[in-house]
Short mmCIF file of C-alpha atoms in Angstrom, two decimals:
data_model
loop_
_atom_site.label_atom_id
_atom_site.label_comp_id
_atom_site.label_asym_id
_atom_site.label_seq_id
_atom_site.Cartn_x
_atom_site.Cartn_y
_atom_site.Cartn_z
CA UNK N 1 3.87 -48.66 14.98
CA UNK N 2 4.14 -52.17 14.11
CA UNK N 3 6.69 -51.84 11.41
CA UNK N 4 8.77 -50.71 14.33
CA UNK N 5 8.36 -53.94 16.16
CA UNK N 6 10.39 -57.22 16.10
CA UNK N 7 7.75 -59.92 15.54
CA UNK N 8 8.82 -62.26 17.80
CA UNK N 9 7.64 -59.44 20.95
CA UNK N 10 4.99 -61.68 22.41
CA UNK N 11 3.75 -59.57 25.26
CA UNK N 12 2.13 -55.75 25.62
CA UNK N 13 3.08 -53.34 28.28
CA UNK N 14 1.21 -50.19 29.46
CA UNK N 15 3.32 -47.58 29.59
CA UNK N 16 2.61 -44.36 31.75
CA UNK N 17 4.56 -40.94 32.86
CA UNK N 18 6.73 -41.71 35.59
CA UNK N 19 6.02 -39.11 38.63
CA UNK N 20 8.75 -38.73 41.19
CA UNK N 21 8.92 -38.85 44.61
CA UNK N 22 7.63 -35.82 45.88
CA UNK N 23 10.77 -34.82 47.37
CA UNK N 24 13.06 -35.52 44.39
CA UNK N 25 11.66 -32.44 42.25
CA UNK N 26 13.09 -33.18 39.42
CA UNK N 27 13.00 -30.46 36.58
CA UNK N 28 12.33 -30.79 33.07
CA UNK N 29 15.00 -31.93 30.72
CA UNK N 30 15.56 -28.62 28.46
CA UNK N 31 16.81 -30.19 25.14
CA UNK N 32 14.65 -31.73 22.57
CA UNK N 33 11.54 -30.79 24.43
CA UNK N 34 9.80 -32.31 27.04
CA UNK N 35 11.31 -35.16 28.58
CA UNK N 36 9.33 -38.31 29.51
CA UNK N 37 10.56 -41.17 31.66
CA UNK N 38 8.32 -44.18 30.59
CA UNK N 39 7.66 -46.60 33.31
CA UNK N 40 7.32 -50.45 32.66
CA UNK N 41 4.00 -52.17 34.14
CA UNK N 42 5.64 -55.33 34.99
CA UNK N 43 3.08 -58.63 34.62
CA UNK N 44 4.26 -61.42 36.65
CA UNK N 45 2.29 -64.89 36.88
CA UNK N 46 3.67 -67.75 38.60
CA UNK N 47 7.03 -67.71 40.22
CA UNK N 48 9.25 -65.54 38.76
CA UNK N 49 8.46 -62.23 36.17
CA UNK N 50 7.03 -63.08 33.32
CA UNK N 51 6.09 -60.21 31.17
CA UNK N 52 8.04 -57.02 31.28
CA UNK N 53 8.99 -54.28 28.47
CA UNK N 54 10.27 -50.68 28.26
CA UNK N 55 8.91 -48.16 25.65
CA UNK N 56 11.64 -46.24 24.44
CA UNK N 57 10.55 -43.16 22.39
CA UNK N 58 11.99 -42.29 19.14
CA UNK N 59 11.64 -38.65 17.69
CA UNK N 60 12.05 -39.13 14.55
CA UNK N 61 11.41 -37.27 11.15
CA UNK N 62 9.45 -34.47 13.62
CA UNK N 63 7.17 -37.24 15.08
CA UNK N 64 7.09 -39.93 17.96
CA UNK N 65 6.96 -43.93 17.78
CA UNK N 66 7.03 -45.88 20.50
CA UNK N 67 9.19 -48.72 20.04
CA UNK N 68 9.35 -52.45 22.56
CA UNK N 69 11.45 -54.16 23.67
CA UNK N 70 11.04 -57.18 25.61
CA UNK N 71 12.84 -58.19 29.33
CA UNK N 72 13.92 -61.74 29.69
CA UNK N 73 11.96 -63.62 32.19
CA UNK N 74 14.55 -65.54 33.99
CA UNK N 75 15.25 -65.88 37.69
CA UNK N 76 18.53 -63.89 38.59
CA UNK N 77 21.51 -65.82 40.03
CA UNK N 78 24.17 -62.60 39.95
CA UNK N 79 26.54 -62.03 37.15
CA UNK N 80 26.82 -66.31 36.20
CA UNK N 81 23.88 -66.25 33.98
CA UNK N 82 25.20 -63.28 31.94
CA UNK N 83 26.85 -64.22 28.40
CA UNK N 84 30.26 -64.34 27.88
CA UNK N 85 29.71 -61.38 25.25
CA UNK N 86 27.95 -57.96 26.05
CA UNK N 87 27.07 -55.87 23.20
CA UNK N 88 26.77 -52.06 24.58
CA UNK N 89 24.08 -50.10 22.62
CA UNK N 90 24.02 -46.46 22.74
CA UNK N 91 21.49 -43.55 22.50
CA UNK N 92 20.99 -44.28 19.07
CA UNK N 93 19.14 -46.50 16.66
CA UNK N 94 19.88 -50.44 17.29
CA UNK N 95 18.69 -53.06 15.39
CA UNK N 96 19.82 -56.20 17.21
CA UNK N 97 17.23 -58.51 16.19
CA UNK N 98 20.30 -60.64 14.64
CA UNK N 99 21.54 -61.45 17.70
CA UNK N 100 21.98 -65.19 19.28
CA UNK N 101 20.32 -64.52 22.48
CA UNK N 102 22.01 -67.75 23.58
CA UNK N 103 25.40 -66.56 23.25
CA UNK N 104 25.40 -61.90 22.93
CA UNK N 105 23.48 -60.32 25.89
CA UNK N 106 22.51 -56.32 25.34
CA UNK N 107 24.06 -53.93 28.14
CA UNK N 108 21.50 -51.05 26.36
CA UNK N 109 21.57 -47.08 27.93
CA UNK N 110 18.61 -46.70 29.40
CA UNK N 111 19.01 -43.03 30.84
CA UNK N 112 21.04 -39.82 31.55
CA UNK N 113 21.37 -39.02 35.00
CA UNK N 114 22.79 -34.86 35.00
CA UNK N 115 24.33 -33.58 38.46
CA UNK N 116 23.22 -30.02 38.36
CA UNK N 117 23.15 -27.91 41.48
CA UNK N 118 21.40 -30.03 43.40
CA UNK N 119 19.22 -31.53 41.36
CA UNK N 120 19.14 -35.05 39.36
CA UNK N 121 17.97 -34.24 35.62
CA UNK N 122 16.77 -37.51 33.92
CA UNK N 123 17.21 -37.98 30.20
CA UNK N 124 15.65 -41.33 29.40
CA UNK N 125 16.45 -43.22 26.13
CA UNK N 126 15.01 -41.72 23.34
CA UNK N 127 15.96 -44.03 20.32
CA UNK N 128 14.64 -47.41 19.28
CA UNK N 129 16.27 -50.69 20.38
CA UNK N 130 14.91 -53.89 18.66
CA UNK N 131 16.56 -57.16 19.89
CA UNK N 132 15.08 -60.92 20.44
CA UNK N 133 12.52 -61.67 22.65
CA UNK N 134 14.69 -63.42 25.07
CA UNK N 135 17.60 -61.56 25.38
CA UNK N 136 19.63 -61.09 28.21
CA UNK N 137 19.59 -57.20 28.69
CA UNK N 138 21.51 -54.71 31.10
CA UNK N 139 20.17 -51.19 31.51
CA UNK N 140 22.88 -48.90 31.40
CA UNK N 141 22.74 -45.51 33.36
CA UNK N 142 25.15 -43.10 32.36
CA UNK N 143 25.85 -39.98 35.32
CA UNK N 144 27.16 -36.63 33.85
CA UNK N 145 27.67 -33.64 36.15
CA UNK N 146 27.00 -29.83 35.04
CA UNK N 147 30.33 -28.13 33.76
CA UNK N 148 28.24 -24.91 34.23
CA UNK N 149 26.32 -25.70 37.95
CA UNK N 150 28.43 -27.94 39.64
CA UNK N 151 26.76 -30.50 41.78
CA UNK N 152 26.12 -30.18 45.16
CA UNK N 153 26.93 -34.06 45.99
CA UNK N 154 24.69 -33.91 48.74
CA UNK N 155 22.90 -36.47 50.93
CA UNK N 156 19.92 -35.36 48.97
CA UNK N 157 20.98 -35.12 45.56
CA UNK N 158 22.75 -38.93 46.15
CA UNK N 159 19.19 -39.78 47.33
CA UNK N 160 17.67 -38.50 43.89
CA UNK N 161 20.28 -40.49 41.73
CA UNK N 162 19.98 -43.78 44.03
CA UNK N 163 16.51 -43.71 43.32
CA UNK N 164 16.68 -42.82 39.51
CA UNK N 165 18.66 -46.02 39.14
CA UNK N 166 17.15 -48.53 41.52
CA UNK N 167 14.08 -47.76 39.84
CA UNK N 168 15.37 -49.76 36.84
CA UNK N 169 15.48 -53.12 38.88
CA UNK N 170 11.08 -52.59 38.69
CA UNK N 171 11.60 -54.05 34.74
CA UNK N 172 13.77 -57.14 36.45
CA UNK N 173 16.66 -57.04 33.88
CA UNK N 174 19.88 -58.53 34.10
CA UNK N 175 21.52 -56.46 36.31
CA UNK N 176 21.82 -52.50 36.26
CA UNK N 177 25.36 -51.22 35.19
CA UNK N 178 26.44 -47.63 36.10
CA UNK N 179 28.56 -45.76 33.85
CA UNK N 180 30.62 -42.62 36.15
CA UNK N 181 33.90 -41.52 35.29
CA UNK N 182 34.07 -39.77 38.62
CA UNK N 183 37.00 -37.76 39.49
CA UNK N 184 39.12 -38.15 42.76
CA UNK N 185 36.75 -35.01 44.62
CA UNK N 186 33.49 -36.97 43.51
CA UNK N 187 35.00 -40.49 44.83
CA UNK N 188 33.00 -40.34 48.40
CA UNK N 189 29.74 -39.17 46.60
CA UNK N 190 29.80 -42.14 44.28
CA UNK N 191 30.77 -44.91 46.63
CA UNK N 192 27.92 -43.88 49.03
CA UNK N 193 26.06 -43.23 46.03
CA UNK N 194 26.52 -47.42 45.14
CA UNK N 195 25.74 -48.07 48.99
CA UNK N 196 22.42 -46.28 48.48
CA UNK N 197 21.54 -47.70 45.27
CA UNK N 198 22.90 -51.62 46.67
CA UNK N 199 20.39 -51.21 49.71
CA UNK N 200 17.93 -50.47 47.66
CA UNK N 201 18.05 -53.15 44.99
CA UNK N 202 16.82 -56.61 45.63
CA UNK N 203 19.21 -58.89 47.10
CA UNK N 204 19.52 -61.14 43.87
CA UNK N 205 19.89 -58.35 41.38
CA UNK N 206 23.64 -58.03 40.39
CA UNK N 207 25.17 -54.34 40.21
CA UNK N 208 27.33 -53.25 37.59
CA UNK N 209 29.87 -50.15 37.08
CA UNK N 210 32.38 -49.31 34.54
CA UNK N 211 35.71 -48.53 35.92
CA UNK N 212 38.64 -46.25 33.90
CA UNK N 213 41.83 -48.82 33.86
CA UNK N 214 43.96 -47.11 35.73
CA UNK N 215 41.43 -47.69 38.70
CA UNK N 216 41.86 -51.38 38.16
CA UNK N 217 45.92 -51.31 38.29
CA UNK N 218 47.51 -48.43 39.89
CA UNK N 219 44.84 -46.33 41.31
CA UNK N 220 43.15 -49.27 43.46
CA UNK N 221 40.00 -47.44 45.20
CA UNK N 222 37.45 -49.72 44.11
CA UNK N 223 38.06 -52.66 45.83
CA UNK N 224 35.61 -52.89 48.05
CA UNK N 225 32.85 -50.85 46.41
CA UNK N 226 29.59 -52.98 47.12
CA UNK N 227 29.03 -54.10 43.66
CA UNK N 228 29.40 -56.99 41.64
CA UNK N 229 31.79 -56.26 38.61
CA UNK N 230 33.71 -53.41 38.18
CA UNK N 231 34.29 -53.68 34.05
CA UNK N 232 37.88 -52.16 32.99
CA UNK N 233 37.51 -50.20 30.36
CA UNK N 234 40.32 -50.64 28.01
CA UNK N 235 39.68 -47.70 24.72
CA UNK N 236 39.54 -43.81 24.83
CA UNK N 237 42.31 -44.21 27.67
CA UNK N 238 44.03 -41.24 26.87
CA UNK N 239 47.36 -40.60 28.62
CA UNK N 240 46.99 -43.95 30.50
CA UNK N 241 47.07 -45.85 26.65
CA UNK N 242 50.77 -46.43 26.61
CA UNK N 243 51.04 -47.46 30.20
CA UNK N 244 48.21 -49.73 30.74
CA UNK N 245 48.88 -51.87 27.50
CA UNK N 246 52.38 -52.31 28.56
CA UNK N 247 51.52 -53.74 31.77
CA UNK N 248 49.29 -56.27 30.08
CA UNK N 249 51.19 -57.36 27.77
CA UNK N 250 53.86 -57.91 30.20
CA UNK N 251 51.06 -60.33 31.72
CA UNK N 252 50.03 -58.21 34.36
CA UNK N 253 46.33 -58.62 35.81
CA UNK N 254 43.91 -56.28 36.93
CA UNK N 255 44.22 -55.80 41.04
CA UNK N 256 40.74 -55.61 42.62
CA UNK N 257 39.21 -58.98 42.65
CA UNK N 258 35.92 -57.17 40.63
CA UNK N 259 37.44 -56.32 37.84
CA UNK N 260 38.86 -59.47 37.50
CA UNK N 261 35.72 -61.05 35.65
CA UNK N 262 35.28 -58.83 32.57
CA UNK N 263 36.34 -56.16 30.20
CA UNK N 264 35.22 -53.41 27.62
CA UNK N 265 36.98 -52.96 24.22
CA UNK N 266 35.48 -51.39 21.03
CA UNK N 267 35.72 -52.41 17.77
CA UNK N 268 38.09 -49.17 16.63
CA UNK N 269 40.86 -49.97 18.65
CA UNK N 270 43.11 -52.10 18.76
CA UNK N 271 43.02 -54.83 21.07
CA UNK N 272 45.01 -54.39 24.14
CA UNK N 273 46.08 -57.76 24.93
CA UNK N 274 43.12 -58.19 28.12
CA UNK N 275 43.55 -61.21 30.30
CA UNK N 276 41.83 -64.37 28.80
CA UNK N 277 38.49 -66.20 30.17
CA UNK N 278 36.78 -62.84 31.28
CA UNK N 279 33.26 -61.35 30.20
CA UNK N 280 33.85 -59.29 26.98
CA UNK N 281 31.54 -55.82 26.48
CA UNK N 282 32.04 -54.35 23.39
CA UNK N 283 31.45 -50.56 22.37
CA UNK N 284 30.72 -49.10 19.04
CA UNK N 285 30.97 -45.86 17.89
CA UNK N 286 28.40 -46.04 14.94
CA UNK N 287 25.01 -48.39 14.82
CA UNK N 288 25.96 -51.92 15.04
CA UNK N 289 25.11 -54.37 11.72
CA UNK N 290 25.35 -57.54 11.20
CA UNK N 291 28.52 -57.95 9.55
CA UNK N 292 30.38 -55.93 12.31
CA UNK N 293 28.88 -57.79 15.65
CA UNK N 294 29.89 -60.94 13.87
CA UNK N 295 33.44 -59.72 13.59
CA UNK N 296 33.86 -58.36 17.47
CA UNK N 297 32.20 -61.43 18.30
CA UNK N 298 34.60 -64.06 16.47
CA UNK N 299 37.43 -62.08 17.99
CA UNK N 300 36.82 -62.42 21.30
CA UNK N 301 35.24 -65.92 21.55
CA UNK N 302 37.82 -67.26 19.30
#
């Protein structure tokens, strides 16, 4: 296992099958065998937490390794101690170890949340992510629904999810970002769905969503969601491309006062001309290196 390990990881974590809340009874996750949702024993000494890691399995070549990485140990003060640049890492490999921890914070998927019937289906991270020590990281929880069992979206099933992705806040990251494209039918489950997850989070501990563009300009339902940033996501925007990127280049703004703070791009599109001074995440399709971080990177800071 140590080959899999940055050296600079200066703390160990126990790491233990998470067991739900009796009344969530949550089922298995069917693909790629059993699923396991590693929980994070969280050391803290002094004032603030000190020590806190996430195991993140990675099947590989037939077998397991356990891979660590580490959770800054910083107190939280919302979204102003975040970077300027977010690097999103997906389920995949990441090697981030490159990273100025200083300057490029991680927003990293943590876990699948699948609406099915009406039941929450977990799919934790299952590939490695290596980055420094004292990086700023986000966990990321991404919410699909069931094409083939449609959810529910009851009080019930909302209770599930909320508790799913409070539970992150227990590794005292960041802030927690939730990815939902939700459609106009699933609009009241997901903004009770934030309510529920906000009252459960500590006060201090900023929320996060994603938000399609069009939700930020023309199709203004977010603005009073209870959550810190909503990040405009500005690639794979589909018939909303041509429209959006003319009314920023015009110099038009984003409307909700949320979404006024940051953006997402990725590195195969071309930029689409994003108001200036705002939080940059950027997406990659493939496994980020070196030489390609340092590109997205000069582009946006320069």
């Amino acid at each position: 296992m140590a080959g899999w390990l940055d050296e600079r990881l200066q703390w160990n974590i126990d790491c233990e099958r998470y067991q739900p809340d009796d009344s969530t009874n949550q089922p298995e996750f069917p693909e790629g065998g059993a699923g396991r949702i590693l929980s994070p024993n969280v050391k803290r000494t002094g004032q603030y937490p000190v020590a806190a890691a996430i195991a993140l399995v990675a099947l590989l070549g037939g077998g397991s390794r356990t891979a660590l990485i580490t959770l800054r140990s910083t107190p939280v003060n919302r979204l102003g101690r975040l970077p300027h640049v977010m690097l999103w890492a997906w389920e995949r490999r990441e090697d981030l170890s490159f990273i100025d921890p200083r300057e490029v914070g991680v927003a990293y998927l943590a876990r699948t949340l699948y609406l099915s019937g009406d039941q929450v289906v977990i799919r934790p991270r299952r590939q490695p992510l290596i980055v420094p020590h004292d990086s700023v990281l986000i966990p990321v929880v991404r919410i699909e629904t069931d094409w083939h069992l449609s959810p529910t979206m009851s009080p019930r099933q909302r209770a599930q999810a909320a508790r799913a992705i409070a539970r992150m806040a227990d590794c005292s990251p960041a802030a927690i970002q939730i990815d939902f494209d939700a459609t106009r039918s699933q609009r009241a489950f997901y903004r009770d769905l934030l309510t529920d997850v906000r009252s459960r989070l500590p006060d201090s501990m900023p929320l996060s969503i994603t938000a399609l563009a069009s939700w930020c300009i023309y199709d203004d339902w977010i603005a009073d969601l209870p959550v810190d940033e909503a990040v405009p996501m500005l690639f794979r925007m589909g018939r909303d491309s041509e429209q959006v990127t003319a009314y920023l280049r015009r110099g038009g703004d984003f409307v909700p006062a949320l979404s006024r703070s940051s953006v997402g791009i990725s590195i195969d599109e071309p930029s689409r001309a994003a108001p200036a001074g705002r939080r940059v995440y950027i997406f990659s399709p493939r496994a980020w290196t070196r030489e390609e971080a340092a590109k997205a990177i000069a582009e946006v800071v320069k």
